[in-house]
Amino acid sequence: MAHAAKYIPVPIRADISHLSERDKKVLQLLIQAVKLMNPIFLSQANQDEDKVKDRQTYDKTRGNNFYPQDLTREEFEAYLKGHPEDKEALLNPFTNVVRQENKLRAVPYSEVYEKELSQAAQLLEQVVELTPYPQFQKFLLGRAQAFRTNEYKQNDVEWIQANDSPFELILGPSMCYDDTFLGIKRSFDGMLGIVAKKETQRAGQYKEWTAKFDAWLGKRYGYEAKGMLVSMIIMDEIIASGDAFYNYVYSAWNSRVDDDIHKTVDSKKVLIRNAIDAKLNCLTIPIAKCIVSPQELSLFDSSNYFLFIIGHELSHGLSFHFGGKNFFDLGAPFEEAKADVFGLYFFQFLADQGEIAQGIAANAVIVRVIDGLRQVRLSLEGPHAVGTLVQYNWLLKHGAFRFSGQGFEFNPDCFRSAISTLGDEFYKLSQVDDYEIVKQFVDKWGGVPDEIRRMCESLEGMPVDIDPVFDY
């Protein structure tokens, strides 16, 4: 399934006509700050900044510089045991690990990327002088300070609580997906969008049901649900940078925070409406046209697709997750797979409560299975693809679908049992916090079925992802 990455250029735009003149000045300053994340990420990813002009020239095979290239996990674990005084710094998500005189040293991001982070901090402080939104001001001041001190924990809380501005801003070290060594070091991202107020209010109806679903799962699995209501924002993206541009174009964003913040403050979910529409229309629907019947193709309207993504993001906020450091590189794939499966489980729960039709819950499974091909085609090693393959093999084994010609044939009668039993397995795995046990599960269930391989080969001429074209 090896192929050169093929991206389709797609304009990604947002309506800013309703912004005041003051907010338009704020917009320009924030765009400058977002762009400063590019050189930082390219340095993290071992790229030659002068040669990387777009996604097509970004070389994923170059790895990263979070750790020395010759460092093995066995050596690192032995070093941590022999130098417990250095463990906290070396395992800090916001440090690079370097060799120095036969020792391993943790270098804070604030030191490594001081030039760009200082410039970004100054821009955020200029925004604070202009913007009248108190929560947003507090977040921006905290982020400027975090860039200088390398302390992000309190500011993560301030970001979750900053919901009074027409802007949604994601800026700084966020996702740990690029750390394939331990799965803890964060890559720099920048995303700026305009909040879609009506859509945000409409999506808010699911927040209370998420807490009820979490409580129901708590009784099933024997844990105490935290009972928090999630924060969810719908936005139209204006610009993306860093990891969120070169490496993976996000349809939605779920904050990555420390476990204690997750338990007490919860997390924030940002759905990127114009990116979702672009991926649906340019990638998923063309794939669906090749492999499903016209009846199943009719399921791929924007509302069904959007609903599945809502379920996925809300399920990141359940009271259990794959956040332990002992999961290493498998933490991200299983957290994404957990969100897929419990997102589908959530819709079954809503259907049982009479909040949605049973058919919508079944449609979500079909949409998920077909959309998974988009993720597998992009990268077999990516966290979304690894989680998708586990789901494929489990659903196949439990009769939820089978292969027919070049496509899928679904059996909705098996959807509920297949989803619930896989959810049970994911919950068990999330509690053991044992890498070897999770790895055994991946080895058993994460292979590429021959039919999936052939299906992807038949789609070879189609793009694997969008190449967003912004106005700024």
Coordinates of C-alpha atoms in Angstrom, one line a residue:
M1 CA 0.0 0.0 0.0
A2 CA 3.0 2.3 -0.2
H3 CA 2.4 5.3 -2.4
A4 CA 3.5 8.9 -2.7
A5 CA 1.2 11.2 -0.7
K6 CA -1.4 12.8 -2.9
Y7 CA -3.2 15.8 -1.6
I8 CA -6.1 17.7 -3.1
P9 CA -5.9 21.5 -2.7
V10 CA -9.1 22.8 -1.0
P11 CA -9.9 26.4 -0.1
I12 CA -10.6 26.6 3.7
R13 CA -12.4 29.9 4.4
A14 CA -14.4 31.6 7.1
D15 CA -16.8 34.5 7.1
I16 CA -15.3 37.4 9.0
S17 CA -17.7 40.1 7.7
H18 CA -19.5 40.3 11.0
L19 CA -16.3 41.1 13.0
S20 CA -15.8 44.6 14.3
E21 CA -12.8 46.7 13.2
R22 CA -11.2 46.0 16.5
D23 CA -11.7 42.3 16.2
K24 CA -10.2 42.4 12.7
K25 CA -7.1 44.0 14.1
V26 CA -7.0 41.2 16.7
L27 CA -7.4 38.7 13.9
Q28 CA -4.2 39.9 12.1
L29 CA -2.1 39.7 15.3
L30 CA -3.4 36.2 16.1
I31 CA -2.6 35.0 12.5
Q32 CA 1.0 36.2 13.0
A33 CA 1.2 34.2 16.3
V34 CA -0.2 31.1 14.6
K35 CA 2.4 31.3 11.8
L36 CA 5.2 31.3 14.3
M37 CA 4.4 27.7 15.2
N38 CA 5.6 26.6 11.8
P39 CA 9.4 27.0 12.3
I40 CA 9.2 25.4 15.7
F41 CA 7.3 22.3 14.4
L42 CA 9.6 21.9 11.4
S43 CA 12.6 21.9 13.8
Q44 CA 10.9 19.3 16.0
A45 CA 10.3 17.2 12.9
N46 CA 13.9 17.4 11.6
Q47 CA 12.8 19.3 8.5
D48 CA 14.8 21.7 6.4
E49 CA 12.6 24.8 6.7
D50 CA 13.9 26.3 3.5
K51 CA 12.9 23.2 1.5
V52 CA 9.5 22.6 3.0
K53 CA 7.1 24.7 1.1
D54 CA 3.9 22.8 1.5
R55 CA 2.5 19.5 2.6
Q56 CA 3.7 17.8 -0.5
T57 CA 7.4 18.6 0.3
Y58 CA 7.1 17.7 4.0
D59 CA 9.0 14.5 4.7
K60 CA 7.4 12.4 7.4
T61 CA 10.2 9.8 7.3
R62 CA 12.6 12.2 9.0
G63 CA 11.2 11.4 12.4
N64 CA 11.7 14.0 15.2
N65 CA 14.2 15.4 17.6
F66 CA 12.5 14.8 20.9
Y67 CA 15.2 12.3 21.8
P68 CA 18.8 11.4 20.6
Q69 CA 18.4 9.4 17.4
D70 CA 20.5 6.5 18.8
L71 CA 18.6 6.2 22.1
T72 CA 16.8 2.9 22.7
R73 CA 13.9 2.5 25.1
E74 CA 15.9 0.0 27.1
E75 CA 18.7 2.5 27.6
F76 CA 16.3 5.2 28.5
E77 CA 14.4 3.1 31.0
A78 CA 17.8 2.0 32.6
Y79 CA 18.9 5.6 32.7
L80 CA 15.7 6.7 34.5
K81 CA 16.2 4.0 37.1
G82 CA 19.8 5.0 37.7
H83 CA 19.0 8.8 37.8
P84 CA 15.6 9.1 39.5
E85 CA 16.4 12.8 40.2
D86 CA 16.2 13.5 36.4
K87 CA 13.1 11.4 35.7
E88 CA 10.5 14.2 36.1
A89 CA 12.4 16.6 33.7
L90 CA 13.2 13.9 31.1
L91 CA 9.5 12.7 31.0
N92 CA 8.2 16.3 30.9
P93 CA 6.0 16.6 27.8
F94 CA 7.6 20.0 27.1
T95 CA 11.3 19.1 27.0
N96 CA 13.7 17.7 24.4
V97 CA 16.1 15.0 25.6
V98 CA 19.7 15.4 24.5
R99 CA 23.0 13.7 25.3
Q100 CA 25.5 15.8 27.2
E101 CA 28.8 14.4 28.5
N102 CA 27.5 10.8 28.7
K103 CA 24.4 12.0 30.4
L104 CA 20.8 12.6 29.3
R105 CA 19.6 16.2 29.8
A106 CA 16.1 17.7 29.5
V107 CA 16.1 21.0 27.6
P108 CA 12.8 23.0 28.1
Y109 CA 10.9 24.0 24.9
S110 CA 11.1 27.6 26.3
E111 CA 14.9 27.4 25.9
V112 CA 15.1 25.6 22.6
Y113 CA 12.5 27.7 20.8
E114 CA 13.0 31.0 22.8
K115 CA 13.1 33.2 19.7
E116 CA 9.8 32.2 18.2
L117 CA 8.0 31.8 21.6
S118 CA 9.1 35.2 22.8
Q119 CA 7.7 36.8 19.6
A120 CA 4.4 34.9 19.9
A121 CA 4.1 35.9 23.6
Q122 CA 4.5 39.6 22.6
L123 CA 1.8 39.3 20.0
L124 CA -0.6 37.7 22.4
E125 CA 0.1 40.5 24.9
Q126 CA -0.8 43.0 22.2
V127 CA -4.0 41.2 21.6
V128 CA -4.9 41.5 25.3
E129 CA -4.7 45.3 25.0
L130 CA -7.3 45.2 22.2
T131 CA -9.7 42.5 23.0
P132 CA -12.6 43.1 25.5
Y133 CA -13.3 39.4 26.4
P134 CA -12.1 38.6 30.0
Q135 CA -11.8 34.8 29.6
F136 CA -9.9 35.1 26.3
Q137 CA -7.6 37.8 27.9
K138 CA -6.8 35.5 30.8
F139 CA -6.0 32.6 28.4
L140 CA -3.8 34.8 26.2
L141 CA -1.8 36.2 29.1
G142 CA -1.4 32.7 30.6
R143 CA -0.2 31.3 27.2
A144 CA 2.3 34.2 26.9
Q145 CA 3.6 33.3 30.3
A146 CA 3.7 29.6 29.5
F147 CA 5.8 30.2 26.4
R148 CA 8.4 31.9 28.7
T149 CA 8.2 29.6 31.7
N150 CA 7.4 26.2 30.1
E151 CA 4.6 25.7 32.6
Y152 CA 1.4 24.9 30.7
K153 CA -0.9 23.2 33.2
Q154 CA -2.8 26.1 34.6
N155 CA -3.1 27.7 31.2
D156 CA -4.6 24.5 29.8
V157 CA -7.5 25.1 32.3
E158 CA -7.7 28.7 31.2
W159 CA -8.0 27.6 27.6
I160 CA -10.8 25.2 28.4
Q161 CA -12.7 28.0 30.2
A162 CA -12.1 30.7 27.5
N163 CA -15.4 30.6 25.6
D164 CA -16.4 34.3 25.5
S165 CA -14.6 35.4 22.3
P166 CA -15.6 35.2 18.6
F167 CA -12.3 33.5 18.1
E168 CA -11.1 30.0 19.0
L169 CA -7.3 29.7 19.3
I170 CA -5.2 26.6 19.7
L171 CA -1.5 27.6 20.1
G172 CA 1.5 25.8 21.4
P173 CA 2.7 22.3 22.2
S174 CA -0.4 20.1 22.1
M175 CA -0.6 16.6 20.6
C176 CA 1.9 13.8 21.4
Y177 CA 1.2 11.7 18.3
D178 CA 4.6 12.4 16.7
D179 CA 6.4 11.0 19.7
T180 CA 6.6 7.3 18.5
F181 CA 9.2 6.6 21.1
L182 CA 7.3 7.2 24.3
G183 CA 4.1 9.0 23.2
I184 CA 4.5 11.9 25.6
K185 CA 6.4 14.8 24.0
R186 CA 4.1 17.4 22.5
S187 CA 4.4 18.9 19.0
F188 CA 3.6 22.6 18.3
D189 CA 0.3 23.5 16.6
G190 CA -1.5 26.6 15.7
M191 CA -5.2 26.8 14.7
L192 CA -7.4 29.9 14.6
G193 CA -11.1 29.9 13.8
I194 CA -14.3 31.9 14.0
V195 CA -16.8 30.5 16.4
A196 CA -20.1 29.4 14.8
K197 CA -22.5 30.5 17.6
K198 CA -25.7 28.9 16.4
E199 CA -24.1 25.6 15.6
T200 CA -22.3 25.6 18.9
Q201 CA -25.5 26.2 20.8
R202 CA -27.2 23.4 18.8
A203 CA -24.4 20.9 19.5
G204 CA -24.6 21.8 23.2
Q205 CA -27.8 19.6 23.5
Y206 CA -25.5 16.6 23.7
K207 CA -23.4 17.8 26.6
E208 CA -25.8 16.8 29.3
W209 CA -26.4 13.4 27.7
T210 CA -22.6 12.8 27.7
A211 CA -22.6 13.1 31.5
K212 CA -25.5 10.7 31.7
F213 CA -23.8 8.2 29.4
D214 CA -20.6 8.4 31.5
A215 CA -22.7 7.7 34.6
W216 CA -24.3 4.7 32.9
L217 CA -21.0 3.4 31.8
G218 CA -19.7 3.9 35.3
K219 CA -22.4 1.6 36.7
R220 CA -21.6 -1.0 33.9
Y221 CA -17.9 -1.0 34.5
G222 CA -17.7 -0.1 38.2
Y223 CA -16.1 3.4 38.1
E224 CA -17.2 6.7 39.6
A225 CA -18.1 9.1 36.8
K226 CA -16.9 12.6 37.3
G227 CA -20.2 14.1 36.2
M228 CA -18.7 17.0 34.3
L229 CA -20.3 18.7 31.4
V230 CA -18.0 19.1 28.4
S231 CA -17.1 22.3 26.7
M232 CA -17.8 22.1 22.9
I233 CA -17.1 24.7 20.2
I234 CA -18.0 24.6 16.5
M235 CA -15.7 26.9 14.4
D236 CA -14.7 27.7 10.9
E237 CA -10.9 27.6 10.5
I238 CA -9.0 30.6 9.2
I239 CA -5.5 29.3 9.4
A240 CA -3.6 26.3 10.7
S241 CA 0.2 25.8 11.2
G242 CA 2.7 23.4 12.6
D243 CA 1.7 19.9 13.2
A244 CA -2.0 20.8 12.4
F245 CA -1.0 21.8 8.9
Y246 CA 2.0 19.8 7.7
N247 CA 1.4 16.5 9.4
Y248 CA -2.3 16.0 9.9
V249 CA -5.2 18.2 9.0
Y250 CA -7.7 18.0 11.9
S251 CA -11.4 17.8 11.6
A252 CA -11.8 18.3 15.3
W253 CA -9.7 18.9 18.3
N254 CA -9.8 17.5 21.8
S255 CA -7.5 19.1 24.3
R256 CA -4.7 17.0 25.7
V257 CA -4.4 17.8 29.4
D258 CA -3.0 16.2 32.5
D259 CA -5.0 13.4 34.2
D260 CA -6.0 15.5 37.2
I261 CA -7.2 18.3 35.0
H262 CA -9.2 15.8 32.9
K263 CA -10.9 14.5 36.1
T264 CA -11.7 17.8 37.7
V265 CA -12.2 20.3 34.9
D266 CA -12.8 18.0 32.0
S267 CA -11.7 18.9 28.5
K268 CA -12.7 21.0 25.5
K269 CA -13.8 19.8 22.1
V270 CA -13.5 21.9 19.0
L271 CA -15.1 20.8 15.8
I272 CA -13.7 22.4 12.7
R273 CA -16.8 22.7 10.4
N274 CA -15.1 23.8 7.1
A275 CA -12.4 21.1 7.4
I276 CA -15.1 18.5 8.2
D277 CA -17.0 19.5 5.1
A278 CA -13.9 19.5 2.9
K279 CA -12.9 16.0 4.0
L280 CA -16.4 14.6 3.6
N281 CA -16.9 16.0 0.1
C282 CA -13.3 15.6 -1.3
L283 CA -12.3 12.3 0.4
T284 CA -15.0 10.2 2.1
I285 CA -17.8 10.6 -0.4
P286 CA -15.6 9.8 -3.4
I287 CA -14.4 6.7 -1.5
A288 CA -18.0 5.7 -0.7
K289 CA -19.0 6.0 -4.3
C290 CA -16.5 3.3 -5.2
I291 CA -17.4 0.7 -2.5
V292 CA -21.0 1.0 -1.3
S293 CA -24.5 0.8 -2.7
P294 CA -26.4 3.9 -3.6
Q295 CA -28.6 3.3 -0.6
E296 CA -25.6 3.4 1.8
L297 CA -24.1 6.3 -0.1
S298 CA -27.2 8.3 0.8
L299 CA -26.1 8.1 4.5
F300 CA -23.2 10.4 3.7
D301 CA -24.8 13.7 4.2
S302 CA -23.1 16.4 6.3
S303 CA -25.5 16.0 9.3
N304 CA -24.8 12.2 9.7
Y305 CA -21.1 12.7 9.3
F306 CA -21.0 15.7 11.6
L307 CA -23.0 13.7 14.2
F308 CA -20.4 10.9 14.2
I309 CA -17.6 13.4 14.8
I310 CA -19.5 14.9 17.7
G311 CA -19.9 11.4 19.3
H312 CA -16.2 10.8 18.8
E313 CA -15.1 14.0 20.4
L314 CA -17.5 13.8 23.3
S315 CA -16.2 10.3 24.0
H316 CA -12.7 11.6 24.6
G317 CA -14.2 13.2 27.7
L318 CA -15.4 10.1 29.4
S319 CA -14.0 9.3 32.9
F320 CA -11.5 6.8 31.6
H321 CA -8.9 7.2 28.8
F322 CA -5.6 6.0 27.6
G323 CA -3.5 8.7 29.2
G324 CA -1.0 6.8 31.3
K325 CA 2.6 7.1 30.4
N326 CA 3.0 3.3 30.4
F327 CA 1.0 3.1 27.2
F328 CA 3.9 4.8 25.3
D329 CA 3.3 5.0 21.5
L330 CA 0.0 3.0 21.8
G331 CA -1.7 5.6 24.0
A332 CA -2.7 7.8 21.1
P333 CA -4.0 5.0 18.8
F334 CA -6.1 3.5 21.6
E335 CA -7.5 6.8 22.7
E336 CA -8.6 7.5 19.2
A337 CA -10.1 4.0 18.8
K338 CA -11.8 4.4 22.2
A339 CA -13.4 7.6 21.0
D340 CA -14.6 6.0 17.8
V341 CA -16.2 3.0 19.6
F342 CA -17.7 4.8 22.5
G343 CA -19.0 7.5 20.1
L344 CA -21.0 4.8 18.4
Y345 CA -21.9 3.3 21.7
F346 CA -23.1 6.8 22.8
F347 CA -25.6 6.9 19.8
Q348 CA -26.9 3.5 20.8
F349 CA -27.5 4.9 24.3
L350 CA -29.3 8.0 22.9
A351 CA -31.4 5.8 20.7
D352 CA -32.4 3.6 23.7
Q353 CA -33.4 6.8 25.6
G354 CA -35.6 7.9 22.6
E355 CA -33.4 10.9 21.9
I356 CA -32.5 9.8 18.3
A357 CA -33.9 7.2 16.0
Q358 CA -32.4 3.7 16.1
G359 CA -31.6 4.1 12.4
I360 CA -29.3 7.0 13.1
A361 CA -27.3 4.9 15.5
A362 CA -27.0 2.2 12.9
N363 CA -26.1 4.7 10.2
A364 CA -23.2 6.0 12.4
V365 CA -21.6 2.6 12.3
I366 CA -21.7 2.4 8.5
V367 CA -20.4 6.0 8.2
R368 CA -17.6 5.1 10.6
V369 CA -16.5 1.9 8.7
I370 CA -16.3 3.6 5.4
D371 CA -14.7 6.8 6.6
G372 CA -12.0 4.6 8.3
L373 CA -10.6 3.9 4.8
R374 CA -9.7 7.5 4.5
Q375 CA -7.6 7.2 7.7
V376 CA -6.0 3.9 6.7
R377 CA -5.1 5.3 3.2
L378 CA -3.4 8.3 4.7
S379 CA -1.0 6.3 6.9
L380 CA -1.0 2.8 8.2
E381 CA 1.2 3.8 11.1
G382 CA -0.9 6.8 12.1
P383 CA -2.8 6.7 15.4
H384 CA -6.2 6.9 13.7
A385 CA -5.3 4.1 11.2
V386 CA -4.0 1.7 13.9
G387 CA -7.3 2.2 15.9
T388 CA -9.3 1.8 12.7
L389 CA -7.7 -1.5 11.9
V390 CA -8.4 -2.9 15.3
Q391 CA -12.1 -1.9 14.8
Y392 CA -12.2 -3.4 11.3
N393 CA -10.9 -6.8 12.5
W394 CA -13.2 -6.9 15.6
L395 CA -16.3 -5.9 13.6
L396 CA -15.5 -8.5 10.9
K397 CA -15.0 -11.2 13.5
H398 CA -18.3 -10.4 15.2
G399 CA -20.3 -10.2 11.9
A400 CA -21.1 -6.5 11.8
F401 CA -19.9 -6.4 8.1
R402 CA -18.3 -8.6 5.5
F403 CA -16.4 -7.9 2.3
S404 CA -18.4 -8.2 -0.9
G405 CA -16.5 -7.6 -4.2
Q406 CA -14.7 -4.3 -3.8
G407 CA -16.9 -3.1 -1.0
F408 CA -18.6 -3.7 2.3
E409 CA -21.9 -5.5 3.1
F410 CA -23.3 -4.6 6.5
N411 CA -25.4 -6.6 9.0
P412 CA -27.0 -4.0 11.4
D413 CA -28.4 -6.8 13.6
C414 CA -24.8 -7.4 14.8
F415 CA -23.9 -3.7 15.3
R416 CA -24.9 -3.4 19.0
S417 CA -23.2 -6.5 20.3
A418 CA -20.0 -5.9 18.3
I419 CA -19.7 -2.3 19.5
S420 CA -20.5 -3.1 23.1
T421 CA -18.1 -6.0 23.4
L422 CA -15.3 -4.0 21.8
G423 CA -16.1 -1.2 24.2
D424 CA -15.8 -3.6 27.1
E425 CA -12.3 -4.7 25.9
F426 CA -11.1 -1.1 25.5
Y427 CA -12.3 -0.3 29.0
K428 CA -10.3 -3.3 30.4
L429 CA -7.2 -2.2 28.5
S430 CA -7.5 1.4 29.7
Q431 CA -7.4 0.1 33.3
V432 CA -4.4 -2.2 33.1
D433 CA -2.0 0.6 32.0
D434 CA 0.3 -2.1 30.8
Y435 CA 2.1 -1.6 27.4
E436 CA 2.7 -5.3 26.8
I437 CA -0.9 -6.3 27.3
V438 CA -2.1 -3.5 24.9
K439 CA 0.6 -4.5 22.4
Q440 CA -0.6 -8.1 22.4
F441 CA -4.1 -6.8 21.7
V442 CA -2.8 -4.8 18.7
D443 CA -0.8 -7.8 17.4
K444 CA -3.9 -9.9 17.5
W445 CA -6.4 -7.4 16.1
G446 CA -4.4 -4.7 14.3
G447 CA -3.4 -6.4 11.1
V448 CA -4.4 -5.3 7.7
P449 CA -7.1 -7.6 6.2
D450 CA -6.2 -8.6 2.6
E451 CA -9.6 -7.2 1.4
I452 CA -8.8 -3.8 2.9
R453 CA -5.4 -3.9 1.2
R454 CA -7.0 -4.6 -2.1
M455 CA -9.7 -2.0 -1.5
C456 CA -7.0 0.7 -0.9
E457 CA -5.1 -0.4 -4.0
S458 CA -8.2 0.0 -6.0
L459 CA -8.4 3.6 -4.8
E460 CA -4.8 4.3 -5.6
G461 CA -5.4 7.2 -7.9
M462 CA -7.5 9.2 -5.4
P463 CA -6.1 11.8 -3.0
V464 CA -5.3 10.6 0.5
D465 CA -5.9 14.0 2.2
I466 CA -6.8 17.6 1.6
D467 CA -4.2 20.3 1.2
P468 CA -5.8 23.3 2.9
V469 CA -5.5 26.6 1.1
F470 CA -6.0 29.5 3.5
D471 CA -6.6 33.2 2.6
Y472 CA -3.8 34.3 5.0

